[in-house]
Structures are given as structure tokens and as C-alpha cells.
Tab-separated table of C-alpha atoms and ligand atoms in Angstrom:
chain	number	residue	atom	x	y	z
A	1	MET	CA	-9.140	-29.174	4.084
A	2	LYS	CA	-9.895	-29.606	0.391
A	3	ARG	CA	-6.937	-30.609	-1.751
A	4	ALA	CA	-6.165	-28.701	-4.908
A	5	LYS	CA	-8.211	-29.884	-8.171
A	6	SER	CA	-6.515	-31.974	-10.397
A	7	VAL	CA	-3.855	-33.001	-7.881
A	8	PRO	CA	-3.575	-37.058	-7.163
A	9	SER	CA	-2.978	-37.811	-3.565
A	10	GLY	CA	0.672	-38.208	-2.812
A	11	ILE	CA	1.633	-37.132	-6.728
A	12	VAL	CA	5.307	-37.127	-5.909
A	13	SER	CA	5.160	-40.142	-4.139
A	14	ALA	CA	6.589	-42.584	-6.841
A	15	SER	CA	9.764	-44.122	-5.777
A	16	LEU	CA	11.753	-44.636	-8.885
A	17	ASP	CA	14.742	-46.573	-9.173
A	18	THR	CA	14.733	-48.115	-12.637
A	19	ARG	CA	18.494	-48.606	-12.700
A	20	SER	CA	19.352	-50.713	-9.516
A	21	GLN	CA	22.400	-50.640	-7.738
A	22	ALA	CA	22.878	-54.126	-9.081
A	23	GLN	CA	22.548	-53.216	-12.849
A	24	ALA	CA	24.870	-50.081	-12.191
A	25	LYS	CA	27.598	-52.490	-10.977
A	26	GLU	CA	27.061	-54.787	-14.209
A	27	THR	CA	27.306	-51.746	-16.884
A	28	GLY	CA	29.737	-49.743	-14.881
A	29	LEU	CA	27.124	-46.682	-14.918
A	30	PRO	CA	26.096	-44.626	-12.155
A	31	SER	CA	22.875	-45.831	-10.466
A	32	VAL	CA	19.837	-43.522	-10.305
A	33	LYS	CA	20.187	-43.483	-6.536
A	34	GLU	CA	19.375	-39.839	-6.663
A	35	GLY	CA	16.528	-40.229	-8.907
A	36	ARG	CA	13.488	-40.407	-6.584
A	37	LEU	CA	11.087	-38.008	-6.010
A	38	ARG	CA	9.975	-36.731	-2.918
A	39	THR	CA	7.169	-38.630	-0.825
A	40	TYR	CA	4.395	-36.780	0.937
A	41	GLU	CA	1.562	-37.896	3.122
A	42	PRO	CA	-1.455	-36.012	2.698
A	43	GLY	CA	-1.341	-32.958	4.736
A	44	ASP	CA	-1.898	-29.219	4.740
A	45	ASN	CA	-0.898	-27.943	1.429
A	46	VAL	CA	-1.246	-24.118	2.174
A	47	GLN	CA	0.921	-24.545	5.473
A	48	ARG	CA	3.749	-26.440	3.137
A	49	PHE	CA	3.542	-23.914	0.735
A	50	LEU	CA	3.868	-21.020	2.914
A	51	ASP	CA	6.760	-23.184	4.801
A	52	LEU	CA	8.666	-23.580	1.449
A	53	LEU	CA	7.999	-19.985	0.256
A	54	GLY	CA	9.964	-18.773	3.511
A	55	ARG	CA	12.642	-21.135	3.533
A	56	ARG	CA	13.375	-20.741	-0.386
A	57	ILE	CA	13.124	-17.312	-0.794
A	58	THR	CA	16.626	-15.719	-2.012
A	59	ARG	CA	18.147	-12.198	-2.023
A	60	SER	CA	17.262	-11.964	-5.884
A	61	LEU	CA	13.797	-13.437	-5.443
A	62	ALA	CA	13.108	-11.157	-2.565
A	63	VAL	CA	14.051	-8.095	-4.796
A	64	SER	CA	11.423	-9.262	-7.525
A	65	MET	CA	8.984	-9.691	-4.929
A	66	THR	CA	9.574	-6.335	-3.548
A	67	ALA	CA	10.905	-3.881	-6.126
A	68	CYS	CA	7.862	-3.642	-8.692
A	69	VAL	CA	6.317	-0.259	-8.537
A	70	HIS	CA	3.536	-1.250	-10.675
A	71	CYS	CA	4.351	1.205	-13.531
A	72	GLY	CA	2.927	-1.232	-15.941
A	73	LEU	CA	5.996	-0.925	-18.341
A	74	CYS	CA	6.550	-4.462	-18.845
A	75	ALA	CA	2.728	-5.235	-20.089
A	76	GLU	CA	3.523	-4.613	-23.839
A	77	SER	CA	6.834	-7.017	-23.657
A	78	CYS	CA	4.250	-9.974	-23.268
A	79	HIS	CA	2.897	-11.748	-26.051
A	80	TYR	CA	-0.043	-12.992	-23.751
A	81	PHE	CA	-1.059	-9.282	-23.121
A	82	LEU	CA	-0.388	-8.067	-26.551
A	83	ALA	CA	-2.828	-10.929	-27.958
A	84	ARG	CA	-5.087	-9.863	-25.449
A	85	PRO	CA	-4.919	-6.419	-24.650
A	86	ASP	CA	-8.337	-5.944	-22.796
A	87	ASP	CA	-7.354	-8.816	-20.374
A	88	PRO	CA	-5.117	-7.179	-17.439
A	89	THR	CA	-4.690	-10.739	-15.953
A	90	MET	CA	-2.345	-11.354	-19.288
A	91	THR	CA	0.048	-8.790	-17.835
A	92	PRO	CA	3.408	-9.773	-16.255
A	93	VAL	CA	2.855	-7.546	-13.279
A	94	TRP	CA	-0.966	-9.162	-12.614
A	95	LYS	CA	1.128	-12.531	-13.038
A	96	ALA	CA	3.711	-11.935	-10.697
A	97	ASP	CA	1.640	-10.091	-8.154
A	98	GLN	CA	-0.276	-13.374	-7.187
A	99	ILE	CA	2.610	-14.945	-5.900
A	100	ARG	CA	3.925	-11.390	-4.627
A	101	LYS	CA	0.791	-10.579	-2.523
A	102	ILE	CA	1.260	-14.202	-0.764
A	103	PHE	CA	4.885	-13.376	0.094
A	104	LYS	CA	3.970	-9.875	1.399
A	105	LYS	CA	0.903	-11.032	3.597
A	106	HIS	CA	2.924	-14.308	5.152
A	107	ILE	CA	6.695	-13.441	5.026
A	108	ASP	CA	7.384	-9.786	4.495
A	109	TRP	CA	6.957	-7.383	7.352
A	110	THR	CA	5.082	-4.735	5.235
A	111	GLY	CA	2.144	-6.973	4.862
A	112	ARG	CA	1.743	-7.522	8.349
A	113	VAL	CA	1.948	-3.902	9.236
A	114	ALA	CA	0.260	-2.391	6.471
A	115	PRO	CA	-1.418	-5.144	4.284
A	116	TRP	CA	-3.742	-2.889	2.340
A	117	TRP	CA	-0.847	-0.450	1.284
A	118	VAL	CA	1.186	-3.236	-0.191
A	119	ASN	CA	-1.427	-5.184	-1.611
A	120	ALA	CA	-0.720	-8.325	0.681
A	121	ALA	CA	-3.375	-11.057	0.555
A	122	SER	CA	-3.593	-14.454	2.333
A	123	LEU	CA	-3.550	-17.906	0.633
A	124	ARG	CA	-6.335	-19.530	2.187
A	125	ASP	CA	-7.012	-22.813	0.439
A	126	ASP	CA	-6.276	-25.489	-2.189
A	127	GLU	CA	-8.257	-23.492	-4.543
A	128	ASP	CA	-5.814	-20.685	-4.441
A	129	LEU	CA	-3.073	-22.879	-4.958
A	130	ASN	CA	-4.918	-24.197	-7.885
A	131	ARG	CA	-5.642	-20.976	-9.470
A	132	LEU	CA	-1.920	-20.017	-8.804
A	133	LYS	CA	-0.835	-23.373	-10.898
A	134	ASN	CA	-3.038	-22.336	-13.719
A	135	ILE	CA	-1.506	-18.663	-13.776
A	136	VAL	CA	2.307	-19.784	-13.512
A	137	PHE	CA	2.075	-22.954	-15.573
A	138	GLY	CA	-0.697	-21.971	-17.789
A	139	SER	CA	-0.384	-18.271	-18.695
A	140	CYS	CA	3.283	-17.701	-18.884
A	141	SER	CA	5.861	-19.408	-20.846
A	142	ALA	CA	8.686	-18.022	-18.731
A	143	CYS	CA	10.477	-16.389	-21.675
A	144	ARG	CA	11.901	-13.536	-19.564
A	145	ARG	CA	11.040	-10.844	-22.149
A	146	CYS	CA	9.175	-8.590	-19.760
A	147	THR	CA	12.260	-8.707	-17.518
A	148	TYR	CA	14.363	-7.229	-19.983
A	149	ASN	CA	11.753	-4.388	-20.252
A	150	CYS	CA	11.444	-3.834	-16.329
A	151	PRO	CA	13.381	-0.623	-15.212
A	152	MET	CA	13.196	-1.745	-11.709
A	153	GLY	CA	15.092	-5.239	-12.520
A	154	VAL	CA	12.099	-7.156	-11.698
A	155	ASP	CA	12.578	-10.645	-12.861
A	156	THR	CA	9.032	-12.355	-13.501
A	157	GLY	CA	10.346	-15.229	-15.266
A	158	LEU	CA	12.342	-16.116	-12.180
A	159	LEU	CA	9.479	-15.562	-9.992
A	160	VAL	CA	7.099	-17.812	-12.091
A	161	ARG	CA	10.040	-20.621	-11.989
A	162	PHE	CA	10.121	-20.329	-8.566
A	163	THR	CA	6.500	-20.691	-7.665
A	164	ARG	CA	6.223	-23.486	-10.372
A	165	GLY	CA	8.898	-25.086	-8.051
A	166	LEU	CA	6.927	-24.646	-4.897
A	167	LEU	CA	3.689	-26.032	-6.407
A	168	THR	CA	6.062	-28.850	-8.193
A	169	GLU	CA	6.813	-29.882	-4.399
A	170	LEU	CA	3.573	-30.495	-3.323
A	171	GLY	CA	2.453	-32.129	-6.613
A	172	ILE	CA	0.182	-29.464	-7.708
A	173	VAL	CA	1.462	-29.572	-11.361
A	174	PRO	CA	-0.239	-29.980	-14.646
A	175	GLU	CA	-0.277	-33.611	-15.610
A	176	GLY	CA	1.969	-33.292	-18.305
A	177	VAL	CA	4.858	-31.815	-16.067
A	178	PHE	CA	4.378	-34.820	-13.758
A	179	ASN	CA	4.737	-37.234	-16.526
A	180	VAL	CA	7.747	-35.753	-18.079
A	181	SER	CA	9.457	-35.031	-14.753
A	182	ARG	CA	8.630	-38.598	-13.756
A	183	ASP	CA	10.223	-40.092	-16.868
A	184	GLN	CA	13.361	-37.927	-16.534
A	185	TRP	CA	13.736	-39.048	-12.765
A	186	GLU	CA	12.920	-42.766	-13.860
A	187	THR	CA	15.032	-43.131	-17.073
A	188	GLY	CA	17.446	-40.095	-16.935
A	189	ASN	CA	15.735	-38.719	-20.151
A	190	GLN	CA	12.668	-36.773	-20.475
A	191	MET	CA	11.291	-39.064	-23.100
A	192	ALA	CA	11.627	-42.283	-21.333
A	193	VAL	CA	14.021	-43.449	-24.202
A	194	THR	CA	15.322	-46.809	-23.543
A	195	GLU	CA	19.119	-47.843	-23.687
A	196	GLN	CA	18.367	-50.438	-26.513
A	197	ASP	CA	16.082	-47.621	-28.562
A	198	TYR	CA	19.209	-45.033	-28.061
A	199	LEU	CA	21.727	-47.442	-29.277
A	200	GLU	CA	20.024	-48.835	-32.148
A	201	THR	CA	18.895	-45.253	-33.571
A	202	LEU	CA	22.720	-44.338	-33.468
A	203	GLU	CA	23.694	-47.327	-35.255
A	204	TRP	CA	20.743	-46.594	-38.015
A	205	MET	CA	21.697	-43.123	-38.147
A	206	ARG	CA	25.460	-44.074	-38.756
A	207	ASP	CA	24.522	-46.437	-41.231
A	208	GLU	CA	22.463	-43.713	-43.308
A	209	VAL	CA	25.592	-41.276	-42.880
A	210	ARG	CA	28.065	-44.174	-44.239
A	211	THR	CA	25.559	-44.774	-47.112
A	212	GLU	CA	25.277	-41.083	-47.917
A	213	LEU	CA	29.081	-40.329	-47.750
A	214	GLY	CA	29.875	-43.615	-49.486
A	215	THR	CA	32.503	-44.719	-46.698
A	216	ALA	CA	32.432	-46.926	-43.743
A	217	SER	CA	35.161	-44.726	-42.095
A	218	VAL	CA	32.119	-42.643	-40.476
A	219	ASP	CA	31.049	-43.577	-36.943
A	220	ILE	CA	28.875	-42.301	-34.194
A	221	PRO	CA	30.869	-43.527	-31.165
A	222	VAL	CA	29.370	-44.205	-27.576
A	223	ASP	CA	31.122	-44.255	-24.398
A	224	LYS	CA	34.444	-43.757	-26.301
A	225	PRO	CA	37.166	-42.577	-23.950
A	226	ASP	CA	39.670	-39.565	-24.156
A	227	CYS	CA	37.665	-37.475	-27.064
A	228	GLU	CA	37.950	-34.213	-27.626
A	229	VAL	CA	33.981	-33.765	-27.655
A	230	LEU	CA	31.337	-35.203	-25.478
A	231	TYR	CA	28.282	-34.746	-27.496
A	232	THR	CA	24.971	-34.616	-25.621
A	233	ILE	CA	21.643	-34.371	-27.177
A	234	ASN	CA	17.941	-33.861	-26.769
A	235	PRO	CA	15.689	-37.144	-26.629
A	236	ARG	CA	13.413	-35.692	-29.254
A	237	GLU	CA	16.052	-36.319	-31.727
A	238	ILE	CA	16.270	-40.056	-30.743
A	239	LYS	CA	12.485	-40.117	-30.756
A	240	PHE	CA	11.227	-37.843	-33.471
A	241	ASP	CA	14.107	-36.455	-35.354
A	242	PRO	CA	17.050	-38.871	-35.667
A	243	ARG	CA	18.400	-36.955	-39.014
A	244	SER	CA	19.641	-34.057	-36.713
A	245	ILE	CA	22.208	-36.722	-35.346
A	246	ALA	CA	23.138	-37.892	-38.739
A	247	HIS	CA	23.593	-34.042	-39.490
A	248	ALA	CA	25.944	-33.746	-36.683
A	249	ALA	CA	27.682	-37.253	-37.365
A	250	LYS	CA	28.385	-35.875	-40.895
A	251	VAL	CA	29.705	-32.631	-39.886
A	252	PHE	CA	32.036	-34.257	-37.200
A	253	HIS	CA	33.256	-36.634	-39.888
A	254	ALA	CA	33.893	-33.625	-42.071
A	255	ALA	CA	35.907	-31.624	-39.711
A	256	GLY	CA	37.758	-34.847	-38.583
A	257	GLU	CA	36.500	-34.416	-34.820
A	258	SER	CA	37.374	-36.872	-32.230
A	259	TRP	CA	33.786	-37.382	-30.534
A	260	THR	CA	31.535	-39.558	-28.805
A	261	LEU	CA	28.146	-39.630	-27.161
A	262	PRO	CA	27.880	-41.130	-23.520
A	263	LYS	CA	25.780	-44.259	-22.986
A	264	TRP	CA	24.337	-42.562	-19.836
A	265	GLY	CA	23.955	-38.931	-19.238
A	266	TRP	CA	23.360	-37.927	-22.899
A	267	ASP	CA	20.242	-36.098	-22.433
A	268	GLN	CA	21.160	-32.574	-21.873
A	269	THR	CA	17.595	-31.355	-21.602
A	270	ASN	CA	16.239	-30.575	-18.291
A	271	PHE	CA	12.756	-30.502	-17.233
A	272	GLY	CA	13.807	-29.114	-13.822
A	273	LEU	CA	14.255	-25.806	-15.567
A	274	PHE	CA	10.774	-25.838	-16.537
A	275	SER	CA	8.980	-27.268	-13.267
A	276	GLY	CA	11.134	-25.188	-10.868
A	277	ASP	CA	12.607	-28.376	-9.306
A	278	ASP	CA	16.117	-27.646	-8.441
A	279	LYS	CA	16.789	-31.439	-7.254
A	280	LEU	CA	15.738	-32.782	-10.801
A	281	GLY	CA	17.743	-30.068	-12.433
A	282	ALA	CA	20.884	-31.174	-10.247
A	283	TYR	CA	20.518	-34.853	-11.286
A	284	ILE	CA	20.130	-34.354	-14.708
A	285	ALA	CA	22.871	-31.933	-15.161
A	286	ARG	CA	25.257	-33.824	-13.177
A	287	ASN	CA	24.469	-37.119	-14.989
A	288	VAL	CA	25.988	-35.078	-18.116
A	289	TYR	CA	28.912	-33.669	-16.060
A	290	GLU	CA	29.889	-36.918	-14.561
A	291	ALA	CA	29.732	-38.537	-17.954
A	292	ALA	CA	32.296	-36.113	-19.213
A	293	GLU	CA	34.418	-36.817	-16.363
A	294	ARG	CA	34.116	-40.625	-16.615
A	295	LEU	CA	35.067	-40.376	-20.557
A	296	ARG	CA	37.895	-37.776	-19.843
A	297	ALA	CA	36.332	-35.681	-22.603
A	298	LYS	CA	38.119	-32.237	-23.295
A	299	ARG	CA	34.754	-30.331	-24.245
A	300	ILE	CA	30.873	-30.911	-23.842
A	301	VAL	CA	29.009	-30.020	-26.838
A	302	ILE	CA	25.320	-29.502	-26.517
A	303	SER	CA	23.199	-30.275	-29.578
A	304	GLU	CA	20.505	-27.381	-30.573
A	305	CYS	CA	18.195	-27.042	-27.618
A	306	GLY	CA	17.358	-23.698	-25.779
A	307	HIS	CA	16.613	-25.095	-22.291
A	308	GLY	CA	19.301	-27.699	-22.504
A	309	TYR	CA	21.859	-25.071	-23.258
A	310	ARG	CA	20.828	-22.994	-20.400
A	311	SER	CA	20.431	-25.782	-18.047
A	312	THR	CA	23.660	-27.549	-18.771
A	313	ARG	CA	25.895	-24.718	-19.809
A	314	TRP	CA	24.658	-21.982	-17.195
A	315	GLU	CA	22.254	-23.479	-14.245
A	316	GLY	CA	23.076	-26.755	-13.961
A	317	TYR	CA	26.668	-26.113	-12.268
A	318	ASN	CA	24.653	-24.160	-9.081
A	319	TRP	CA	21.823	-27.075	-8.866
A	320	ALA	CA	24.369	-29.846	-8.933
A	321	ASP	CA	26.839	-27.556	-6.744
A	322	TYR	CA	29.194	-29.119	-9.121
A	323	ASP	CA	32.651	-27.782	-9.807
A	324	GLN	CA	32.514	-28.165	-13.716
A	325	LYS	CA	35.730	-27.381	-15.334
A	326	LEU	CA	35.288	-28.253	-19.013
A	327	PRO	CA	34.528	-25.824	-21.841
A	328	THR	CA	30.898	-26.220	-22.675
A	329	GLU	CA	29.255	-24.937	-25.677
A	330	SER	CA	26.378	-25.056	-28.106
A	331	VAL	CA	27.008	-27.161	-31.006
A	332	VAL	CA	26.374	-23.850	-33.191
A	333	VAL	CA	29.324	-22.361	-31.714
A	334	THR	CA	31.654	-25.592	-32.555
A	335	LEU	CA	30.039	-25.017	-36.056
A	336	LYS	CA	31.315	-21.605	-35.828
A	337	ARG	CA	34.818	-22.608	-34.887
A	338	TYR	CA	34.925	-25.365	-37.701
A	339	LEU	CA	34.021	-22.777	-40.197
A	340	LYS	CA	36.243	-19.839	-39.132
A	341	GLU	CA	39.145	-22.450	-38.832
A	342	GLY	CA	38.640	-23.903	-42.225
A	343	ARG	CA	37.780	-27.281	-40.923
A	344	ILE	CA	34.870	-27.527	-43.056
A	345	ALA	CA	33.679	-26.309	-46.493
A	346	VAL	CA	30.499	-25.329	-47.475
A	347	ASP	CA	28.608	-24.052	-50.367
A	348	PRO	CA	25.754	-21.657	-49.525
A	349	ALA	CA	24.283	-22.364	-53.217
A	350	ARG	CA	22.933	-25.681	-51.720
A	351	ASN	CA	20.437	-23.453	-49.446
A	352	PRO	CA	18.693	-21.130	-51.919
A	353	GLU	CA	15.490	-20.425	-50.180
A	354	ALA	CA	14.854	-17.343	-48.038
A	355	VAL	CA	15.771	-18.138	-44.389
A	356	THR	CA	14.840	-16.183	-41.130
A	357	PHE	CA	16.129	-16.936	-37.625
A	358	HIS	CA	14.151	-17.399	-34.588
A	359	ASP	CA	16.356	-16.550	-31.505
A	360	SER	CA	15.189	-19.088	-28.851
A	361	CYS	CA	14.477	-17.318	-25.247
A	362	ASN	CA	16.623	-19.683	-23.424
A	363	ILE	CA	19.832	-19.153	-25.763
A	364	ALA	CA	19.543	-15.396	-26.399
A	365	ARG	CA	17.596	-13.771	-23.470
A	366	SER	CA	18.831	-16.277	-20.871
A	367	GLY	CA	21.949	-17.808	-22.680
A	368	ASP	CA	23.614	-14.778	-24.382
A	369	LEU	CA	24.365	-16.323	-27.599
A	370	VAL	CA	22.908	-14.207	-30.164
A	371	GLU	CA	25.659	-13.700	-32.826
A	372	GLU	CA	26.975	-17.070	-33.513
A	373	PRO	CA	24.156	-18.590	-34.927
A	374	ARG	CA	23.907	-15.694	-37.496
A	375	GLU	CA	27.599	-15.857	-38.327
A	376	VAL	CA	26.957	-19.676	-39.330
A	377	LEU	CA	23.930	-18.977	-41.471
A	378	ARG	CA	25.521	-15.912	-43.210
A	379	ARG	CA	28.107	-18.523	-44.160
A	380	VAL	CA	25.429	-21.258	-45.504
A	381	CYS	CA	22.401	-19.551	-46.842
A	382	PRO	CA	22.520	-16.798	-49.334
A	383	ASP	CA	19.285	-15.185	-48.589
A	384	PHE	CA	19.477	-14.482	-44.841
A	385	ARG	CA	17.074	-12.110	-43.350
A	386	GLU	CA	16.148	-10.845	-39.852
A	387	MET	CA	12.784	-11.081	-38.272
A	388	PHE	CA	11.913	-8.072	-36.165
A	389	PRO	CA	12.172	-7.833	-33.199
A	390	ASN	CA	14.996	-10.132	-32.822
A	391	ARG	CA	18.012	-11.298	-30.536
A	392	SER	CA	17.190	-10.875	-26.972
A	393	GLU	CA	13.902	-8.893	-27.867
A	394	ASN	CA	12.501	-11.597	-29.878
A	395	PHE	CA	9.103	-13.301	-28.630
A	396	CYS	CA	8.884	-16.703	-27.762
A	397	CYS	CA	7.995	-19.538	-29.959
A	398	THR	CA	5.104	-19.890	-27.515
A	399	GLY	CA	6.082	-23.475	-26.515
A	400	GLY	CA	8.550	-22.532	-23.759
A	401	GLY	CA	8.332	-23.065	-20.443
A	402	GLY	CA	7.487	-26.485	-21.023
A	403	LEU	CA	4.003	-25.548	-22.329
A	404	LEU	CA	4.138	-28.028	-25.041
A	405	SER	CA	3.762	-30.701	-22.343
A	406	MET	CA	0.709	-28.969	-20.991
A	407	ALA	CA	-2.382	-30.074	-23.372
A	408	GLU	CA	-4.609	-28.152	-20.967
A	409	TYR	CA	-3.311	-24.732	-21.832
A	410	ARG	CA	-2.884	-25.252	-25.538
A	411	PRO	CA	-6.200	-23.403	-26.552
A	412	LEU	CA	-4.554	-20.139	-24.992
A	413	ARG	CA	-1.273	-20.821	-26.119
A	414	LEU	CA	-2.357	-20.958	-29.978
A	415	GLU	CA	-4.398	-17.840	-29.285
A	416	VAL	CA	-1.493	-15.801	-28.013
A	417	ALA	CA	0.434	-17.383	-30.889
A	418	ARG	CA	-0.819	-14.620	-33.596
A	419	ILE	CA	1.810	-12.327	-32.151
A	420	LYS	CA	4.490	-15.148	-33.138
A	421	ALA	CA	2.941	-15.790	-36.585
A	422	ASP	CA	2.533	-12.068	-37.562
A	423	GLN	CA	6.359	-12.022	-37.014
A	424	LEU	CA	7.265	-14.753	-38.916
A	425	ARG	CA	4.781	-13.774	-41.733
A	426	ALA	CA	6.281	-10.472	-41.778
A	427	THR	CA	9.670	-11.981	-42.824
A	428	GLY	CA	8.574	-13.555	-46.341
A	429	ALA	CA	10.925	-16.252	-45.672
A	430	LYS	CA	10.275	-19.785	-46.668
A	431	LEU	CA	12.555	-21.385	-43.819
A	432	VAL	CA	12.606	-20.464	-40.380
A	433	CYS	CA	15.663	-21.815	-38.713
A	434	THR	CA	16.013	-22.095	-34.762
A	435	MET	CA	18.731	-23.708	-32.741
A	436	CYS	CA	16.174	-25.371	-30.360
A	437	HIS	CA	14.204	-28.712	-30.791
A	438	ASN	CA	11.503	-27.143	-28.319
A	439	CYS	CA	11.256	-24.015	-30.648
A	440	VAL	CA	10.901	-26.436	-33.641
A	441	ASP	CA	7.615	-27.975	-32.001
A	442	GLY	CA	6.139	-24.506	-30.716
A	443	LEU	CA	6.858	-23.083	-34.135
A	444	ASN	CA	5.502	-25.891	-36.194
A	445	ASP	CA	2.294	-25.452	-34.221
A	446	VAL	CA	2.175	-21.903	-34.896
A	447	ILE	CA	2.883	-22.371	-38.631
A	448	LYS	CA	-0.014	-25.254	-38.930
A	449	HIS	CA	-2.142	-23.220	-36.667
A	450	TYR	CA	-2.009	-19.662	-38.828
A	451	LYS	CA	-1.613	-21.671	-41.926
A	452	LEU	CA	2.011	-19.670	-42.647
A	453	PRO	CA	3.811	-20.737	-45.787
A	454	MET	CA	6.994	-21.707	-44.272
A	455	ARG	CA	8.953	-24.624	-42.701
A	456	VAL	CA	11.016	-25.080	-39.663
A	457	VAL	CA	14.754	-26.040	-40.069
A	458	GLN	CA	17.691	-26.078	-37.547
A	459	VAL	CA	21.290	-24.752	-38.135
A	460	LEU	CA	23.031	-28.274	-38.130
A	461	GLU	CA	20.385	-28.982	-41.053
A	462	LEU	CA	21.410	-26.212	-43.319
A	463	VAL	CA	25.142	-26.568	-42.431
A	464	SER	CA	24.629	-30.576	-43.366
A	465	LYS	CA	23.029	-29.604	-46.802
A	466	ALA	CA	25.629	-27.221	-47.607
A	467	LEU	CA	28.574	-29.329	-46.591
A	468	VAL	CA	31.265	-29.967	-49.137
A	469	VAL	CA	32.740	-33.487	-48.369
A	470	PRO	CA	35.982	-34.204	-50.457
A	471	GLY	CA	35.592	-37.275	-52.502
A	472	ARG	CA	31.729	-37.647	-51.842
A	473	ASP	CA	29.769	-39.194	-54.426
A	474	GLU	CA	27.398	-35.991	-55.332
A	475	THR	CA	24.803	-38.310	-56.945
A	476	LYS	CA	24.187	-39.914	-53.528
A	477	LYS	CA	20.979	-39.118	-51.855
A	478	THR	CA	21.481	-36.332	-49.072
A	479	ALA	CA	20.483	-37.710	-45.439
A	480	ARG	CA	17.817	-35.495	-44.146
B	1	LIG	S1	8.038	-3.007	-15.401
B	1	LIG	FE1	8.947	-3.869	-13.225
B	1	LIG	S2	8.498	-2.373	-11.943
B	1	LIG	FE2	6.889	-1.896	-13.727
B	1	LIG	S3	4.869	-3.110	-13.454
B	1	LIG	FE3	6.547	-4.207	-14.622
B	1	LIG	S4	7.496	-5.462	-13.121
B	1	LIG	FE4	6.544	-3.884	-12.012
B	2	LIG	S1	8.141	-14.130	-18.799
B	2	LIG	FE1	7.394	-13.911	-21.007
B	2	LIG	S2	5.381	-15.106	-21.134
B	2	LIG	FE2	6.052	-14.716	-18.864
B	2	LIG	S3	4.946	-12.575	-18.216
B	2	LIG	FE3	6.959	-11.984	-18.701
B	2	LIG	S4	6.711	-11.887	-21.101
B	2	LIG	FE4	4.838	-12.864	-20.518
């Protein structure tokens, strides 16, 4: 049997143990003994796929496999279909049917009794698997907007993630998914940031904030025990946007917070959510939870990241089978509390431009966090305007589901981004604010491709800009 295209033999065979037991002993940090990808010998992908499908199906997945009545009501929820209304392969129901028909043929009894009636179809060869890969990775951002619009409760986003997970186990994944997964297994963070780069960037930002506020009392502590807050971040902040760490440090300083970042377990993002790999999801989530335990922190605060929030706050406990008892919240919730309790003061006049807010799918739809960012933004921006639709009905930034890492699907992603571009343009705002680093990149692509006269900002940036720090020398340059 032929292997699927673009699938290197034994793609998930890398044995990755960059932090050895000896190093772990030396540093006192946990080793990455779990940080290994599974090894497979070349074999029958179809049979392995079917074995996994049968073993991993759960009750909630079985409902989504069987409850669809093909009413088509979900079609217009999907930005892919809205942008390509003449193409039925862009509808959520068609995409989900590609796994559903395999389930019905090989697993569910209905497909064995009356395959023509339930639209069951065999999974024949690696070409079929490759086609399935392009559907679930390439034509769906797993945004779950269709899920909210299905009267039968079918969760197409969940089915897509499940199918991705089966393919990931076989190594039938886009190259970008493989690379990012490997980096996160190998280094504990999805951008392969070294410990040295991490620590040096934090020191650099600490010095920036000290200069800005004119005081040496500002700190960005690392591995400080017994703090109120363990702050966890997205590696993108170290690599591409360290200003966001400076903004957080400034706010924590103004609020008089006792806080620290961990030396290990600082990456709250989790590519396991996108690839469907629950083992990776467990490993990364556990890193964060164990860091909080090791440092005896009282609360985990997650920087502005949609899938990081969903993974660390909601999904990670189950993946890791971890009894995590600490309160865990987005930094936007922390900001709201500081404002409410009067721990920070702000001057909204410092943000005069019109601002709209983009709800991240993983925060609004899958994380149920919708009013907090609005409450904060209304305090720091005099001209806040909603985009429509919004909250749990908002459209994806188009870069969700890990799509930003999959270059081969970029043309389709940008084509269907027309829906997002129209939505952004209609607000007339100069700034689009989002509490997700992934959405920052997704929206930037939309803005650039459709030449929109706006720029992307985040909540911390606007709060930091509006922050009134007692005794601060206002003539000093603002860190941004
Ligand atoms: S709305 Fe639900 S039941 Fe109707 S076609 Fe879509 S997934 Fe199936
Ligand atoms: S999850 Fe989002 S992108 Fe995927 S089919 Fe549903 S609406 Fe479309």
C-alpha cells in the first residue's frame, strides 16, 4: 500500500529528550521524560487509522457522528462557505461527513446494515487519508461557529480536532504542524525559545520598564516562590513581541502585585489543541500546573492568548488528568479586577483612537469569556465600538486552528478572510483589539491582504498606555 503524500516515513519517530535527567538534576527542574513522540514502523496506515478511530471514539463524539440530519443550517455559519457560496465542500456538514462516513462504514452498525442509507463509505488507501488531512487541516479553522448554529448539537469543530488527532498519531500532518509539535515536545515551548533567550528577554524588558518609570524597583521575577500570581506567556511574546511582557510588568508593578514567571513551564500555549494530540496537550498543560505547584503560587494568570487560555484553563486538566485546584484566569480578568478594586488608575484620554474588539474563538465561543474585555476596554478607550456579529457569534480571525503554521493552505485562508475583512472595515475603527496573540497575526494578515486602514492592538497595550503611575516622569518615553 502506498504511503500518504507528504508523509515522511516514521514522521513521529523523533525521540526528543533535550533536557536530560542529568540536566534536570542539575537545574532542579523537571525532565522532559514525557517529551517524546511515538515511534511507528512503516505499516498499514488505513488499518491503524481505523483501529484508533474505534478505540478513541467517545460518547460526545459519537453524538456528533450520528446526530446530523443534513439540514444544512450550519452552512452559513462558516466563513469558508460564506466566501465560497457555490462550493458545497466548504460547508461544515460536508467536511464533517468525510469522517462521519468512515465511522459509519467501519465502526457504527448502521453502515454495516444499510450503508447506502447512512452514506457510509470505506477508507481505502493513503490517498484517502491524505485527502482527509487536507480537509481537516486545510479547510477548517476549528472555530466552532457552526457548532453554535446546529439545532442537533453537532460539534463539527470537535470532530475536526478528533480527526486531526488520528492523523497526527500516524504522522499524516502538514509540515508546519509537525515542526511546531516537535519544537514544543523538544523544548517545552512551541517556538523553540532557549532558556538563555527567555531570561535575557525578560531582563531586557525589565530594564525598559525601569527606564520608562524612572525607578529600579520594577522587577520581572523568575522562579520566585510563594507569589500571588504565576504569570505564563506565549512564546511569541519572547520572540516577536516582548513589549507585551513590559506592559504586563508595568501593570503588575502599578498594582503592587506579587508575581513571577517560571523558569520552566512558562509556555501556556498548546499545539496539542490544534493537532488533536492529547498527549502533547497533557505534557504542556502539566508543565504549567507543576510550575505553579513547585513555586507555591496562589493563582495562574494566562497572558493574552486564545488557545492558550482554552488549553490551560479548560482542556488541560482533562488531558493531563491533573487535579489542578488553583484559580486560573486570563490576564484580562486580572486587569478587570485591578480596575474594579482601584489597584490601578487609568486615563482613557491617552487612547483617543476608535477601537473595536475581536473576540477570539477560543476565548469567547470555547472559553465563555466575553464581557470582561469589554469592561476593561470601556474604561481605557473613550471610543469603543462593537463589530458585528460579536461575542460568541464573531467570525474567526481566519488564522485559528493552527492555520498560521500551515503555509500550503494560506491562499485559501486569505481568500475566505474576505468575510473578516468586510466585518472589520464596517466598524470604521482605527484599532482592532484582541486578547489573543494568534489572532494578532491572523488579523494582521487580513489587514495587509485587504489593505484595511487599521492596526491590531491588545488589551494590555491599551491599559499600559492609559496607566497613571504615581510619581512617574511623564516626559519619559512610553514603552511600547
Ligand atoms: S446544522 Fe447540524 S444537523 Fe444540520 S447539517 Fe449542520 S451539522 Fe448537520
Ligand atoms: S469549525 Fe468554523 S471553519 Fe470549521 S466548519 Fe465550522 S464554522 Fe467552518
